[in-house]
Coordinates of C-alpha atoms and ligand atoms in Angstrom, one line a residue:
X1 CA 168.9 40.5 199.9
X2 CA 171.4 41.9 202.4
X3 CA 174.4 43.9 201.2
X4 CA 177.5 44.9 203.0
X5 CA 177.7 48.3 201.3
X6 CA 175.6 50.5 199.1
X7 CA 178.1 49.8 196.4
X8 CA 177.3 46.1 196.6
X9 CA 173.6 47.0 196.4
X10 CA 174.3 49.1 193.3
X11 CA 176.4 46.3 191.7
X12 CA 173.5 43.9 192.2
X13 CA 171.3 46.2 190.2
X14 CA 173.9 46.7 187.5
X15 CA 174.0 43.0 187.0
X16 CA 170.3 42.5 187.1
X17 CA 169.2 45.5 185.0
X18 CA 172.2 47.1 183.3
X19 CA 170.1 49.0 180.9
X20 CA 167.6 50.4 183.4
X21 CA 167.7 54.1 183.6
X22 CA 169.2 55.5 186.8
X23 CA 169.2 59.2 185.9
X24 CA 166.5 60.7 183.8
X25 CA 167.6 64.3 183.3
X26 CA 165.8 67.6 182.4
X27 CA 167.8 67.9 179.1
X28 CA 166.5 64.5 177.9
X29 CA 169.6 62.5 178.7
X30 CA 169.2 59.1 180.3
X31 CA 172.0 57.4 182.1
X32 CA 171.6 53.7 182.8
X33 CA 172.9 51.6 185.7
X34 CA 175.7 50.1 183.5
X35 CA 176.8 53.6 182.2
X36 CA 176.9 54.9 185.8
X37 CA 179.1 52.0 186.7
X38 CA 181.6 53.1 184.0
X39 CA 181.7 56.6 185.5
X40 CA 182.2 55.1 189.0
X41 CA 185.1 53.1 187.8
X42 CA 186.7 56.0 186.1
X43 CA 186.4 58.2 189.2
X44 CA 187.6 55.3 191.4
X45 CA 190.7 55.1 189.3
X46 CA 191.4 58.9 189.7
X47 CA 190.9 58.6 193.4
X48 CA 193.4 55.7 193.6
X49 CA 195.9 57.7 191.7
X50 CA 195.4 60.6 194.2
X51 CA 196.4 58.1 196.9
X52 CA 193.0 57.4 198.4
X53 CA 193.1 54.2 200.5
X54 CA 190.7 52.5 202.8
X55 CA 189.5 54.8 205.6
X56 CA 190.6 58.1 203.9
X57 CA 188.2 60.9 203.8
X58 CA 187.1 62.4 200.5
X59 CA 185.5 65.8 201.1
X60 CA 183.1 66.9 198.3
X61 CA 181.6 70.3 197.7
X62 CA 180.1 70.1 194.2
X63 CA 176.9 71.0 192.4
X64 CA 174.3 68.3 191.9
X65 CA 175.0 66.0 188.9
X66 CA 174.9 62.3 188.1
X67 CA 178.7 62.3 188.3
X68 CA 178.5 63.5 191.9
X69 CA 176.5 60.3 192.8
X70 CA 179.1 58.3 190.9
X71 CA 181.7 60.0 193.0
X72 CA 179.9 58.8 196.2
X73 CA 180.0 55.2 194.9
X74 CA 183.6 55.5 193.8
X75 CA 184.6 56.7 197.3
X76 CA 182.9 53.5 198.7
X77 CA 184.7 51.5 196.0
X78 CA 188.0 52.7 197.4
X79 CA 186.9 51.7 200.9
X80 CA 187.1 55.4 201.8
X81 CA 184.7 57.8 203.6
X82 CA 182.4 60.1 201.8
X83 CA 182.2 63.6 203.3
X84 CA 179.7 65.8 201.4
X85 CA 179.5 69.5 202.1
X86 CA 176.7 72.0 201.5
X87 CA 177.5 74.1 198.4
X88 CA 176.4 77.1 200.4
X89 CA 179.3 76.9 202.8
X90 CA 181.9 79.7 202.6
X91 CA 185.6 79.3 202.6
X92 CA 185.8 80.1 206.3
X93 CA 183.3 77.3 207.1
X94 CA 185.3 74.9 204.8
X95 CA 188.5 75.7 206.7
X96 CA 187.0 74.1 209.8
X97 CA 185.8 70.9 208.1
X98 CA 189.1 70.4 206.3
X99 CA 191.1 70.9 209.5
X100 CA 188.8 68.6 211.5
X101 CA 188.4 65.8 209.0
X102 CA 191.8 65.9 207.3
X103 CA 190.6 64.5 204.0
X104 CA 193.0 63.0 201.5
X105 CA 191.1 64.6 198.6
X106 CA 188.9 67.7 198.3
X107 CA 186.6 67.7 195.3
X108 CA 185.3 71.1 194.3
X109 CA 183.5 72.7 191.4
X110 CA 186.0 73.7 188.6
X111 CA 185.1 77.3 189.1
X112 CA 186.3 77.1 192.7
X113 CA 189.6 75.4 192.0
X114 CA 191.7 78.5 192.3
X115 CA 190.0 79.4 195.6
X116 CA 190.9 76.0 197.0
X117 CA 194.4 75.7 195.4
X118 CA 196.1 76.8 198.6
X119 CA 194.7 73.8 200.4
X120 CA 196.7 71.3 198.3
X121 CA 199.5 69.8 200.3
X122 CA 201.5 67.2 198.2
X123 CA 199.8 63.9 198.6
X124 CA 198.4 64.9 202.0
X125 CA 195.6 66.8 200.4
X126 CA 194.9 66.6 196.7
X127 CA 192.4 69.0 195.1
X128 CA 190.3 67.6 192.3
X129 CA 187.4 69.1 190.4
X130 CA 184.0 67.9 189.2
X131 CA 181.6 70.1 187.2
X132 CA 178.0 69.5 186.0
X133 CA 178.7 69.0 182.3
X134 CA 181.0 66.0 182.5
X135 CA 184.0 68.3 183.1
X136 CA 186.6 68.3 185.9
X137 CA 189.8 66.5 186.7
X138 CA 188.1 63.6 188.3
X139 CA 186.8 62.4 184.9
X140 CA 189.9 63.1 182.9
X141 CA 191.7 59.8 183.2
X142 CA 190.9 57.0 180.8
X143 CA 191.7 54.2 183.3
X144 CA 188.9 52.2 184.9
X145 CA 189.1 50.5 188.3
X146 CA 186.8 47.5 188.6
X147 CA 187.9 46.1 191.9
X148 CA 186.3 47.2 195.2
X149 CA 188.5 47.5 198.3
X150 CA 187.1 45.0 200.8
X151 CA 185.5 46.7 203.8
X152 CA 183.5 45.6 206.9
X153 CA 179.9 46.6 207.5
X154 CA 181.0 48.3 210.6
X155 CA 183.6 50.5 208.8
X156 CA 182.8 54.2 208.3
X157 CA 181.1 55.0 204.9
X158 CA 180.4 58.6 205.4
X159 CA 180.9 61.6 207.7
X160 CA 178.2 64.3 207.7
X161 CA 178.7 67.4 209.7
X162 CA 175.9 68.7 211.9
X163 CA 176.4 72.0 213.7
X164 CA 176.3 71.8 217.5
X165 CA 174.8 73.7 220.3
X166 CA 178.3 74.8 221.3
X167 CA 178.7 76.3 217.8
X168 CA 181.3 73.7 216.9
X169 CA 180.2 71.3 214.1
X170 CA 180.5 67.6 214.7
X171 CA 181.1 65.0 212.1
X172 CA 178.6 62.2 212.4
X173 CA 180.3 58.9 211.3
X174 CA 177.9 56.6 209.6
X175 CA 178.9 53.0 208.8
X176 CA 178.0 50.9 205.8
X177 CA 175.6 48.9 208.0
X178 CA 173.9 52.2 209.0
X179 CA 173.3 53.1 205.4
X180 CA 172.3 49.7 204.1
X181 CA 170.0 48.7 207.0
X182 CA 168.2 52.0 206.8
X183 CA 167.7 51.9 203.0
X184 CA 166.5 48.3 203.3
X185 CA 164.0 49.2 206.1
X186 CA 162.6 52.1 204.0
X187 CA 162.4 50.1 200.8
X188 CA 160.2 47.6 202.6
X189 CA 158.2 50.1 204.5
X190 CA 157.4 52.3 201.5
X191 CA 157.1 49.3 199.1
X192 CA 159.8 50.8 196.9
X193 CA 160.6 48.8 193.7
X194 CA 162.6 49.0 190.5
X195 CA 159.4 50.3 188.8
X196 CA 159.5 53.5 190.9
X197 CA 160.3 56.8 189.3
X198 CA 161.3 59.2 192.0
X199 CA 161.3 63.0 191.5
X200 CA 164.6 64.0 193.1
X201 CA 164.7 67.8 193.7
X202 CA 166.6 67.7 197.1
X203 CA 170.3 68.5 197.6
X204 CA 172.6 65.5 197.7
X205 CA 174.8 66.6 200.6
X206 CA 172.3 65.6 203.3
X207 CA 170.7 62.4 204.6
X208 CA 167.4 63.1 203.0
X209 CA 168.5 63.6 199.4
X210 CA 171.4 61.1 199.6
X211 CA 170.8 58.3 202.1
X212 CA 167.0 58.2 201.8
X213 CA 166.2 59.1 198.2
X214 CA 169.4 58.0 196.3
X215 CA 170.1 54.9 198.4
X216 CA 166.6 53.6 198.1
X217 CA 166.8 54.0 194.3
X218 CA 170.3 52.3 194.1
X219 CA 169.0 49.5 196.2
X220 CA 166.0 48.7 194.0
X221 CA 167.1 49.6 190.5
X222 CA 164.6 52.5 190.4
X223 CA 164.8 55.7 188.3
X224 CA 165.6 59.2 189.5
X225 CA 163.8 62.0 187.7
X226 CA 166.8 64.1 188.6
X227 CA 166.4 67.9 189.0
X228 CA 169.3 70.2 189.9
X229 CA 167.2 71.8 192.6
X230 CA 163.6 72.3 193.7
X231 CA 161.6 74.2 191.2
X232 CA 157.8 73.9 191.6
X233 CA 157.1 74.3 187.9
X234 CA 159.4 71.5 187.0
X235 CA 158.1 69.2 189.7
X236 CA 154.5 69.9 188.6
X237 CA 155.6 69.0 185.0
X238 CA 157.1 65.7 186.1
X239 CA 154.3 64.5 188.3
X240 CA 152.4 62.7 185.5
X241 CA 155.4 60.4 184.8
X242 CA 156.6 59.9 188.3
X243 CA 155.5 57.6 191.1
X244 CA 157.2 59.1 194.2
X245 CA 158.2 62.6 195.5
X246 CA 160.4 63.1 198.6
X247 CA 160.7 66.6 200.0
X248 CA 161.0 68.9 202.9
X249 CA 157.8 70.7 204.1
X250 CA 158.7 73.8 202.0
X251 CA 158.3 71.7 198.8
X252 CA 154.7 71.1 199.8
X253 CA 154.0 74.7 200.9
X254 CA 155.3 75.8 197.5
X255 CA 153.4 73.1 195.5
X256 CA 150.2 74.1 197.3
X257 CA 150.7 77.6 196.0
X258 CA 150.9 76.3 192.4
X259 CA 147.6 76.6 190.5
X260 CA 148.4 73.4 188.5
X261 CA 148.6 71.1 191.5
X262 CA 145.6 69.0 190.8
X263 CA 144.3 65.5 191.5
X264 CA 144.5 64.7 187.8
X265 CA 148.2 65.6 187.6
X266 CA 148.9 63.4 190.6
X267 CA 146.8 60.5 189.4
X268 CA 149.9 58.2 188.7
X269 CA 151.7 59.1 191.9
X270 CA 151.7 56.5 194.6
X271 CA 153.6 58.3 197.4
X272 CA 154.5 61.8 198.6
X273 CA 156.9 61.8 201.5
X274 CA 157.8 64.7 203.8
X275 CA 160.5 65.0 206.4
X276 CA 163.5 66.9 207.9
X277 CA 161.2 69.4 209.6
X278 CA 157.6 69.4 210.9
X279 CA 154.9 69.4 208.3
X280 CA 152.0 71.5 209.4
X281 CA 148.8 69.5 209.8
X282 CA 147.1 72.3 207.9
X283 CA 149.3 71.6 204.9
X284 CA 148.8 67.9 205.1
X285 CA 145.1 68.4 205.0
X286 CA 145.2 71.0 202.2
X287 CA 147.3 68.6 200.1
X288 CA 144.9 65.7 200.6
X289 CA 142.0 67.9 199.6
X290 CA 143.7 69.1 196.5
X291 CA 145.3 65.9 195.3
X292 CA 143.6 63.0 197.1
X293 CA 147.1 62.0 198.5
X294 CA 147.8 61.8 202.3
X295 CA 151.5 62.9 202.6
X296 CA 153.5 60.3 204.4
X297 CA 155.5 62.1 207.1
X298 CA 158.6 60.5 208.6
X299 CA 161.2 61.5 211.1
X300 CA 165.0 61.2 211.0
X301 CA 168.2 63.0 211.6
X302 CA 171.8 63.0 210.4
X303 CA 173.1 60.8 213.2
X304 CA 170.4 58.1 212.8
X305 CA 169.0 58.2 209.3
X306 CA 165.3 57.5 209.5
X307 CA 163.7 56.5 212.7
X308 CA 160.0 56.6 212.4
X309 CA 157.5 56.7 209.5
X310 CA 153.8 56.9 209.1
X311 CA 152.6 53.6 207.5
X312 CA 152.3 53.0 203.8
X313 CA 149.2 51.0 204.5
X314 CA 147.1 52.1 207.4
X315 CA 146.4 55.4 209.0
X316 CA 148.8 58.4 208.3
X317 CA 148.1 60.7 211.2
X318 CA 148.8 64.4 210.4
X319 CA 151.0 66.0 213.0
X320 CA 152.7 62.7 213.9
X321 CA 155.7 60.9 212.4
X322 CA 154.3 57.4 212.9
X323 CA 155.6 54.4 214.7
X324 CA 159.3 53.3 214.7
X325 CA 160.7 51.7 211.5
X326 CA 161.2 47.9 211.6
X327 CA 164.4 47.2 213.6
X328 CA 164.4 50.7 215.3
X329 CA 163.4 51.2 218.9
X330 CA 162.1 54.6 220.1
X331 CA 161.7 55.5 223.7
X332 CA 160.3 58.7 225.2
X333 CA 162.2 59.2 228.4
X334 CA 162.8 61.4 231.3
X335 CA 165.6 63.6 230.1
X336 CA 167.5 63.5 233.4
X337 CA 167.3 59.8 234.2
X338 CA 166.5 58.1 230.9
X339 CA 163.6 56.3 232.5
X340 CA 160.8 55.5 230.1
X341 CA 157.7 57.8 230.4
X342 CA 154.1 56.6 230.2
X343 CA 152.2 56.9 226.9
X344 CA 151.1 60.5 226.1
X345 CA 153.8 62.2 228.2
X346 CA 156.2 64.5 226.5
X347 CA 159.9 63.7 227.0
X348 CA 163.3 63.1 225.5
X349 CA 163.1 61.1 222.2
X350 CA 165.7 58.4 222.3
X351 CA 166.6 55.9 219.6
X352 CA 168.4 52.6 219.3
X353 CA 168.9 50.4 216.3
X354 CA 171.2 49.4 213.4
X355 CA 170.6 52.9 211.9
X356 CA 172.2 54.8 214.8
X357 CA 175.7 56.2 213.9
X358 CA 178.9 55.0 215.5
X359 CA 179.9 58.4 217.0
X360 CA 181.1 61.9 216.3
X361 CA 184.4 62.1 214.5
X362 CA 187.2 62.3 217.0
X363 CA 184.9 63.4 219.8
X364 CA 184.7 60.4 222.1
X365 CA 183.4 62.5 225.1
X366 CA 180.8 64.3 223.1
X367 CA 179.7 60.9 221.7
X368 CA 179.5 59.3 225.1
X369 CA 177.5 62.2 226.5
X370 CA 174.8 61.7 223.9
X371 CA 174.3 58.0 224.5
X372 CA 172.6 56.2 227.4
X373 CA 174.5 53.2 228.8
X374 CA 172.0 50.8 227.2
X375 CA 172.9 52.2 223.8
X376 CA 169.9 54.6 223.3
X377 CA 170.9 57.8 221.4
X378 CA 169.5 61.0 222.8
X379 CA 168.2 62.9 219.8
X380 CA 167.6 66.3 221.4
X381 CA 164.0 66.2 220.2
X382 CA 161.0 66.2 222.5
X383 CA 158.0 64.1 221.8
X384 CA 155.4 61.7 222.9
X385 CA 154.0 58.3 221.9
X386 CA 150.3 57.6 221.6
X387 CA 148.4 54.4 222.3
X388 CA 149.1 53.1 218.9
X389 CA 152.8 53.8 219.1
X390 CA 152.8 56.8 216.9
X391 CA 155.4 59.4 217.7
X392 CA 154.7 63.2 217.7
X393 CA 157.6 65.6 217.8
X394 CA 156.6 68.5 219.9
X395 CA 159.8 70.5 220.4
X396 CA 163.6 70.3 220.9
X397 CA 165.9 70.4 223.9
X398 CA 168.7 71.5 221.5
X399 CA 168.7 75.1 220.5
X400 CA 168.1 74.6 216.8
X401 CA 166.2 76.3 214.1
X402 CA 165.2 74.4 210.9
X403 CA 164.8 76.7 207.9
X404 CA 163.5 75.1 204.7
X405 CA 164.7 71.7 206.0
X406 CA 168.2 73.0 206.8
X407 CA 169.5 73.1 210.4
X408 CA 171.0 76.2 211.9
X409 CA 172.4 76.3 215.4
X410 CA 171.9 79.8 216.8
X411 CA 175.1 79.5 218.8
X412 CA 177.2 79.6 215.7
X413 CA 175.7 82.9 214.7
X414 CA 175.7 84.4 218.2
X415 CA 179.5 83.7 218.5
X416 CA 180.1 85.7 215.3
X417 CA 177.6 88.5 216.2
X418 CA 179.4 88.9 219.6
X419 CA 182.6 89.6 217.7
X420 CA 181.1 92.6 216.0
X421 CA 182.6 95.7 217.7
X422 CA 179.3 97.4 218.1
X423 CA 177.6 94.4 219.7
X424 CA 177.7 93.6 223.4
X425 CA 175.7 90.4 223.2
X426 CA 173.2 88.7 221.1
X427 CA 170.5 86.0 220.9
X428 CA 169.4 84.3 217.7
X429 CA 166.0 82.8 217.5
X430 CA 163.7 81.0 215.0
X431 CA 160.3 82.5 214.2
X432 CA 157.5 81.2 212.0
X433 CA 158.0 81.8 208.3
X434 CA 155.4 81.1 205.6
X435 CA 157.9 79.5 203.1
X436 CA 160.7 78.2 205.2
X437 CA 158.7 77.0 208.2
X438 CA 161.1 78.9 210.5
X439 CA 163.5 81.6 209.9
X440 CA 166.2 83.4 211.9
X441 CA 166.0 86.7 213.7
X442 CA 169.1 88.2 215.5
X443 CA 168.4 90.2 218.6
X444 CA 171.4 92.3 219.5
X445 CA 172.3 94.5 222.5
X446 CA 174.6 97.4 221.5
X447 CA 178.0 97.8 223.1
X448 CA 178.2 100.9 225.3
X449 CA 177.7 104.1 223.3
X450 CA 177.1 102.2 220.0
X451 CA 174.2 102.1 217.7
X452 CA 174.6 99.1 215.3
X453 CA 172.5 99.2 212.2
X454 CA 170.7 96.2 210.8
X455 CA 172.3 96.5 207.4
X456 CA 175.8 96.7 208.9
X457 CA 175.2 93.7 211.1
X458 CA 174.0 91.7 208.2
X459 CA 176.9 92.8 206.0
X460 CA 179.2 91.7 208.8
X461 CA 177.8 88.1 208.7
X462 CA 177.7 87.8 204.9
X463 CA 180.8 86.0 203.6
X464 CA 181.4 84.4 207.0
X465 CA 178.3 82.3 207.1
X466 CA 176.4 80.3 204.4
X467 CA 173.4 82.2 203.1
X468 CA 170.8 80.0 204.8
X469 CA 172.3 80.7 208.2
X470 CA 172.1 84.5 207.8
X471 CA 169.3 86.1 209.9
X472 CA 166.5 87.6 207.9
X473 CA 165.9 90.4 210.4
X474 CA 168.1 92.0 213.1
X475 CA 166.5 93.8 216.1
X476 CA 168.4 96.1 218.4
X477 CA 167.3 96.0 222.0
X478 CA 168.5 97.6 225.2
X479 CA 168.8 94.3 227.0
X480 CA 168.0 90.6 226.5
X481 CA 165.2 89.1 228.7
X482 CA 166.8 86.9 231.4
X483 CA 165.4 84.6 234.1
X484 CA 166.6 84.7 237.7
X485 CA 169.5 82.4 236.8
X486 CA 170.6 84.9 234.2
X487 CA 169.7 82.6 231.3
X488 CA 168.4 84.4 228.2
X489 CA 164.7 83.7 227.8
X490 CA 164.5 82.8 224.1
X491 CA 160.9 81.7 224.4
X492 CA 160.0 85.3 225.3
X493 CA 161.9 86.6 222.3
X494 CA 160.2 84.1 220.1
X495 CA 156.8 85.3 221.3
X496 CA 157.8 88.9 220.9
X497 CA 158.9 88.4 217.2
X498 CA 156.5 85.6 216.3
X499 CA 154.5 87.7 213.8
X500 CA 157.5 89.3 212.0
X501 CA 157.1 87.2 208.9
X502 CA 153.5 86.1 209.1
X503 CA 151.6 87.1 206.0
X504 CA 154.7 88.1 204.2
X505 CA 156.5 86.3 201.4
X506 CA 159.8 86.5 203.2
Ligands
MLC601 C1 167.9 78.8 200.2 N1 168.0 79.9 201.0 C2 167.6 79.6 202.2 C3 167.3 78.3 202.2 N2 167.5 77.8 201.0 N3 167.4 80.4 203.3 C4 167.0 79.8 204.4 N4 166.7 78.5 204.5 C5 166.8 77.7 203.4 N5 166.6 76.4 203.5 C6 168.3 81.3 200.6 C7 168.9 81.4 199.2 O1 170.3 81.4 199.3 C8 168.3 82.7 198.6 O2 169.0 83.8 199.1 C9 167.0 82.8 199.4 O3 167.1 82.0 200.5 C10 165.8 82.3 198.6 O4 166.1 81.2 197.8 P1 165.1 80.3 197.1 O5 165.4 80.4 195.6 O6 163.7 80.6 197.5 O7 165.6 79.0 197.7 P2 165.6 77.6 197.0 O8 166.9 77.5 196.2 O9 164.3 77.4 196.3 O10 165.8 76.6 198.2 C11 164.8 76.5 199.2 C12 164.7 75.0 199.4 C13 166.1 74.4 199.7 C14 163.7 74.8 200.6 C15 164.1 74.3 198.2 O11 166.6 75.1 200.8 C16 166.1 72.9 199.9 O12 166.1 72.1 199.0 N6 166.0 72.5 201.2 C17 166.1 71.1 201.6 C18 167.2 70.9 202.5 C19 167.4 69.5 202.9 O13 167.7 68.6 202.1 N7 167.3 69.1 204.2 C20 167.4 67.8 204.6 C21 168.5 67.7 205.7 S1 168.6 66.0 206.3 P3 169.2 85.1 198.1 O14 169.4 86.1 199.1 O15 170.3 84.7 197.3 O16 167.9 85.2 197.3 C22 167.7 66.0 207.7 C23 167.4 64.6 208.2 C24 166.0 64.3 207.8 O17 167.3 67.0 208.1 O18 165.2 63.9 208.7 O19 165.8 64.3 206.6
AMP602 P1 169.5 67.1 210.9 O1 170.4 67.3 212.1 O2 169.7 68.1 209.8 O3 169.6 65.7 210.4 O4 168.1 67.3 211.4 C1 167.4 66.4 212.2 C2 166.3 67.1 213.0 O5 165.3 67.5 212.1 C3 165.7 66.2 213.9 O6 166.4 66.0 215.1 C4 164.3 66.9 214.1 O7 164.5 68.0 215.1 C5 164.0 67.4 212.8 N1 163.1 66.6 212.0 C6 163.3 65.7 211.0 N2 162.2 65.2 210.6 C7 161.2 65.8 211.2 C8 159.8 65.7 211.2 N3 159.1 64.9 210.4 N4 159.1 66.5 212.1 C9 159.7 67.3 213.0 N5 161.0 67.4 213.0 C10 161.8 66.7 212.2

């Protein structure tokens, strides 16, 4: 069945299986589809009273809870635009998002209400709260709104910020059609049904945890075995009563370190999915050996949702992300001209389809520069297609580090480091890390006569940057390696520091 919005898809499940469990929680609570709709209606009423109308942005920085998913659906019910923010972002980072997106409402944790009180501006920006124990101003009202604001499939449903190579974050605007079409394609491709029980241990402020895991569940009437965060012990405990796990490669690295990961424990599982960062072929093989399951690796990004997936039935090739999903076109092209390259050649990975976002929020020029004239989006990834149409991601043209599935753009950190009075210039690189896949190292050149210390530099960054963006090591050098054009040779730095974390536990 086709749905205009994810709210419509959810409503279909509420009518067809009102008593089915949507949230199965660690404390034993179970929340059904019909009960979730009640919460959605209550939150929608509060949002209406706060003045939220079609097209308004609702920015959300809250801990993971069932109510936070109800909030996402309530925002859609108002015809508004959901803007989730990583809970790790600092006040300084939030200033930028609020200023850029101009939300009507900011929803924060009750414990952060005083920190954000200064942001409230009459009915221009209303601060509401939502906690993890059914607390918060969003849930205080007793009214229920049953009616959904009518919207078009091409209207924005969400804005997700992704950092940029210039250091300035861009808001990727995703439409209802982007979300529904992608969830539908994944449901079909991975044979997802209402019988599925998905271990949900991802954060819900990114595409993977929200628009893959949650949307597929809402679309099919499945159940979320809903954990507040990834915890290997808890995931191991849940495996016997689950059918699917979706995670970033770090989940699998950590599960492989767990002595109780056995084939017996995974006997009822039908699918393990990995994505958001490259899964080492070595880990894929080790997992298959231990459990008998071939992890299904897929490839996506904030701007496009999911693009490619190894097949559910058929060969899952380690080190590849599989063929394009149904309805999605993938081209490997010459980065300069956009001309398609022959099979096997590495080039710019470009994507076209109903999953591709409508553009960056209020950045028409930036948007235009990342699309070809024929509508292909330039992902910034490098890869090649094989004879069977399987895509392998082999690198990136964008200067990006992916740590534990979270993207960090070095430029953002370099800009801050260069503001340090003892630093002349800096380069931030990603190096291999046994747990996070990659981690950040800052290489700094002292200002004349200065001798910056690692601790002081790290201290300078803390409070200004979310924890996951903070370098795990700082190295002071006399000069950065440059090529004849004067461009910093990051590849050389990556080689120099490649072993910094090898064989450590971080
Ligand atoms: C936490 N820390 C991180 C980190 N996560 N540092 C670097 N990178 C990360 N990803 C910090 C913590 O603040 C902590 O600091 C220290 O590192 C160790 O914390 P931990 O307890 O080991 O971390 P944990 O809470 O277990 O989190 C690790 C993780 C988590 C990998 C489970 O980061 C995670 O769930 N990542 C998934 C991100 C995700 O959803 N990506 C999808 C994006 S969508 P200290 O100093 O306080 O100890 C996308 C598109 C697509 O990319 O294709 O899917
Ligand atoms: P984000 O901007 O957070 O959505 O991250 C998207 C980026 O993650 C992509 O452009 C890729 O560089 C990377 N990515 C996602 N899935 C995979 C994968 N399976 N293998 C390699 N890289 C991936």
